[in-house]
Tab-separated table of C-alpha atoms in Angstrom:
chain	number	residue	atom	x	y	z
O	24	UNK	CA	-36.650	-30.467	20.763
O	25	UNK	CA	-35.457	-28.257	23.590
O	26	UNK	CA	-37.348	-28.558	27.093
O	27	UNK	CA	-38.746	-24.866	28.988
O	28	UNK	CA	-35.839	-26.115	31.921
O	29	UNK	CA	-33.310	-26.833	28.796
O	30	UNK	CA	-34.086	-23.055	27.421
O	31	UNK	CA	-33.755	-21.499	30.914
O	32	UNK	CA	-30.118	-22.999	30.928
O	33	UNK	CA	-28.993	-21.665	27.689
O	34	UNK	CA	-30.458	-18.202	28.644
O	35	UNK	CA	-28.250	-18.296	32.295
O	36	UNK	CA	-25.367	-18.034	29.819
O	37	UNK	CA	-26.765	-14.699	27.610
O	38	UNK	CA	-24.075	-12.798	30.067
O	39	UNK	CA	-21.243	-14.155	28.691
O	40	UNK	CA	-22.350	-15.986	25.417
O	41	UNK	CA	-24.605	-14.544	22.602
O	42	UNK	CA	-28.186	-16.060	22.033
O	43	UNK	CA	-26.734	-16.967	18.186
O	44	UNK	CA	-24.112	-19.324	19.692
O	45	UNK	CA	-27.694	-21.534	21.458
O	46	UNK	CA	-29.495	-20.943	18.271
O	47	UNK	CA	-30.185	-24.456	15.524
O	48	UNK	CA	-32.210	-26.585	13.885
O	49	UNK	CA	-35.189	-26.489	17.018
O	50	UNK	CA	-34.523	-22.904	18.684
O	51	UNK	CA	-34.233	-19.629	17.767
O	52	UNK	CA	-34.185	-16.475	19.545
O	53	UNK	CA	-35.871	-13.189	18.296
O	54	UNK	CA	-36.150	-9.560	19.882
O	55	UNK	CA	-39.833	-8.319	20.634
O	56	UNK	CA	-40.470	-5.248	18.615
O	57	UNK	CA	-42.144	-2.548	20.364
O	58	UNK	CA	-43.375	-0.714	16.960
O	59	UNK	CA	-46.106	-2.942	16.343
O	60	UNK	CA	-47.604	-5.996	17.279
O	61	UNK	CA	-48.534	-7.051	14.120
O	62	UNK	CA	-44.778	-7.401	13.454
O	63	UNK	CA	-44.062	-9.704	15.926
O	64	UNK	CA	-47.303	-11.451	14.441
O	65	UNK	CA	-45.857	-12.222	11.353
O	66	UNK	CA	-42.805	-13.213	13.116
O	67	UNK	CA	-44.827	-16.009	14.440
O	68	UNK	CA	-46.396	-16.915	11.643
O	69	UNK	CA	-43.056	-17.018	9.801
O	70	UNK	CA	-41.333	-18.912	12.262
O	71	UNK	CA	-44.266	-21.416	13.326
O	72	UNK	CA	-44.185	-22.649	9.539
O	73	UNK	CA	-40.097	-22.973	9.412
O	74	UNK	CA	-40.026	-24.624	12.455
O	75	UNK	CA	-43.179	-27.089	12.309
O	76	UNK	CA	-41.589	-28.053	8.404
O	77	UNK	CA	-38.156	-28.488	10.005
O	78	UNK	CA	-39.067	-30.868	12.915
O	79	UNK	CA	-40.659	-28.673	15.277
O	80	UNK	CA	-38.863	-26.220	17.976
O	81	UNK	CA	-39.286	-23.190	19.922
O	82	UNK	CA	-38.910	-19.427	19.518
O	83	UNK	CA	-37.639	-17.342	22.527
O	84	UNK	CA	-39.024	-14.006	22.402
O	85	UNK	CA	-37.709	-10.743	24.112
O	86	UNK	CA	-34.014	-11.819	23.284
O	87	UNK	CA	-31.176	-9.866	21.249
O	88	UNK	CA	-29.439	-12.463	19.624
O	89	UNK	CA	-25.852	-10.742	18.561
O	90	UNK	CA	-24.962	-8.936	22.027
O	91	UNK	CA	-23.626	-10.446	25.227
O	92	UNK	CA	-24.357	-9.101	28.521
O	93	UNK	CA	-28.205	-10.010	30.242
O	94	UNK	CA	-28.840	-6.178	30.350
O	95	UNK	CA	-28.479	-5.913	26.477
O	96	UNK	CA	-29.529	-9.455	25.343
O	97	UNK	CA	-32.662	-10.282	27.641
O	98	UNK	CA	-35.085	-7.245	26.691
O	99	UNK	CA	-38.003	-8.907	27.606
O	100	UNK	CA	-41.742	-8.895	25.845
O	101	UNK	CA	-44.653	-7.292	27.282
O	102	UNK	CA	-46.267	-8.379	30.401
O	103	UNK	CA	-50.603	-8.104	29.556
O	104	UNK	CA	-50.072	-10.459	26.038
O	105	UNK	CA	-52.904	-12.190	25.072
O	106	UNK	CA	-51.722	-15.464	24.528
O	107	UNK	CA	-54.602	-16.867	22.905
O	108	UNK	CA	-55.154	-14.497	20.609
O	109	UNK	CA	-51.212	-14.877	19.826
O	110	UNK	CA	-52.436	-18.579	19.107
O	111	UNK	CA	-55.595	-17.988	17.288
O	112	UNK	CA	-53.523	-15.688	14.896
O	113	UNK	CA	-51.408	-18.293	14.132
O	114	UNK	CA	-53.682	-21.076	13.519
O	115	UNK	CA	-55.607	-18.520	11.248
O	116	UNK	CA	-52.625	-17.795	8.870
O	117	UNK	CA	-51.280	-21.045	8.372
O	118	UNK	CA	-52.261	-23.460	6.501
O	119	UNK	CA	-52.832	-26.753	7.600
O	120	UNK	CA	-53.197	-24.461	10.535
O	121	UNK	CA	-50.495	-25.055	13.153
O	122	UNK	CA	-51.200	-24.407	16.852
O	123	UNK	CA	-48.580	-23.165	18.773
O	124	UNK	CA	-48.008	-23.273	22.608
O	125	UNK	CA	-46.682	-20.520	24.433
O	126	UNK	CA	-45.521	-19.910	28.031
O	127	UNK	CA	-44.417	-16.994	29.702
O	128	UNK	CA	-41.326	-17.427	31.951
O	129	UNK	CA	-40.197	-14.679	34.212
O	130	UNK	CA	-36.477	-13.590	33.954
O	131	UNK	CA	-34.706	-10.339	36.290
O	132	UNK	CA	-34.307	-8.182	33.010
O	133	UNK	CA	-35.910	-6.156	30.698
O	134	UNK	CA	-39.259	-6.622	31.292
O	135	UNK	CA	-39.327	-8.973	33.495
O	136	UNK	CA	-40.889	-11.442	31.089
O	137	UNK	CA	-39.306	-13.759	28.110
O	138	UNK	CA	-42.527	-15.476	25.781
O	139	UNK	CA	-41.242	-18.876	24.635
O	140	UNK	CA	-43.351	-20.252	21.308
O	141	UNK	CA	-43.294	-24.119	20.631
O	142	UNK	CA	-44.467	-26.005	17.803
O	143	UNK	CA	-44.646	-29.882	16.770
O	144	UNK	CA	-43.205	-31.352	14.263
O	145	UNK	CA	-45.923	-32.419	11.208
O	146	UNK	CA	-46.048	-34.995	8.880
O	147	UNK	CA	-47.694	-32.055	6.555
O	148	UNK	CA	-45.798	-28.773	4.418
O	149	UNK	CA	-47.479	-26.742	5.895
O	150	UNK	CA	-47.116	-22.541	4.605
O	151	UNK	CA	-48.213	-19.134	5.918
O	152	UNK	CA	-52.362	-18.301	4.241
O	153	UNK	CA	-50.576	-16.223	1.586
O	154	UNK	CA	-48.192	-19.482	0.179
O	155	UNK	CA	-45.219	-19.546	1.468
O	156	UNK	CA	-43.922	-22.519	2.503
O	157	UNK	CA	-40.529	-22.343	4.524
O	158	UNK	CA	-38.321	-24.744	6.286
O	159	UNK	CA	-35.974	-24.689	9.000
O	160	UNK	CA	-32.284	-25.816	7.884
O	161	UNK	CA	-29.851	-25.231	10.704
O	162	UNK	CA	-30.221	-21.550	11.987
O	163	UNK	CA	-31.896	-20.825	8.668
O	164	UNK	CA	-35.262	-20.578	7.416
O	165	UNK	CA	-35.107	-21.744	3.697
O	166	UNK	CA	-37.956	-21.540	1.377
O	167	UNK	CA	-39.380	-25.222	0.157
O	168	UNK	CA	-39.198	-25.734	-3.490
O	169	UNK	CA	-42.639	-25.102	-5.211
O	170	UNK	CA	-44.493	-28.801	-5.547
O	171	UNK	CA	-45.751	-29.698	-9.395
């Protein structure tokens, strides 16, 4: 799993590489969505399940993962997040709850401020409070076959 100091590296390169290139099995980058934060909620939720099922990893927020060029990739999330209610959510709506950690880290664009999610790896499937049950393969988030 990819260090905070690991991350920073790979995002030093968004000017002339796109966040896709960085992205595998343990990191993934996703753009903050200013229509709602419930979106970026499920995103979470989604992602915190994949990730803890595929070995555990980390989600950059506030990146654009297809464009090159800090100005256009590193948009940035905002600044007064609540972090532990980010958490809470998460541990609510999966199931065995998961609990991620998140750290802000400051960057010269967009916003001024990247969110970076990380979760363990479990020796549980663990699925999002409404069932589903996805794991990451690669860059991809695949769903697990239904257990019977």
């Amino acid at each position: 799993m990819k260090t905070i100091p690991e991350i920073m590296k790979l995002i030093k390169q968004l000017d002339t590489h796109v966040a896709d290139d960085f992205e595998g099995q343990d990191l993934d980058f996703k753009q903050w969505s200013t229509r709602a934060l419930e979106d970026n909620l499920n995103k979470m939720i989604h992602y915190s399940v994949c990730l803890t099922n595929g070995g555990g990893g980390c989600v950059v927020f506030g990146v654009a993962d297809k464009v090159k060029g800090y100005d256009k990739t590193i948009l940035g999330v905002p600044k007064n997040l609540d972090l532990e209610m980010l958490k809470k959510t998460v541990y609510a709506e999966t199931v065995p709850p998961i609990l991620p950690q998140f750290e802000e880290v400051r960057v010269r664009y967009g916003t001024g401020m990247l969110l970076i999610m990380t979760v363990q790896p479990s020796e549980y499937i663990h699925s999002t409070a409404d069932g589903k049950a996805v794991q990451r393969s690669g860059k991809e988030c695949l769903p697990l076959p239904d257990e019977g």
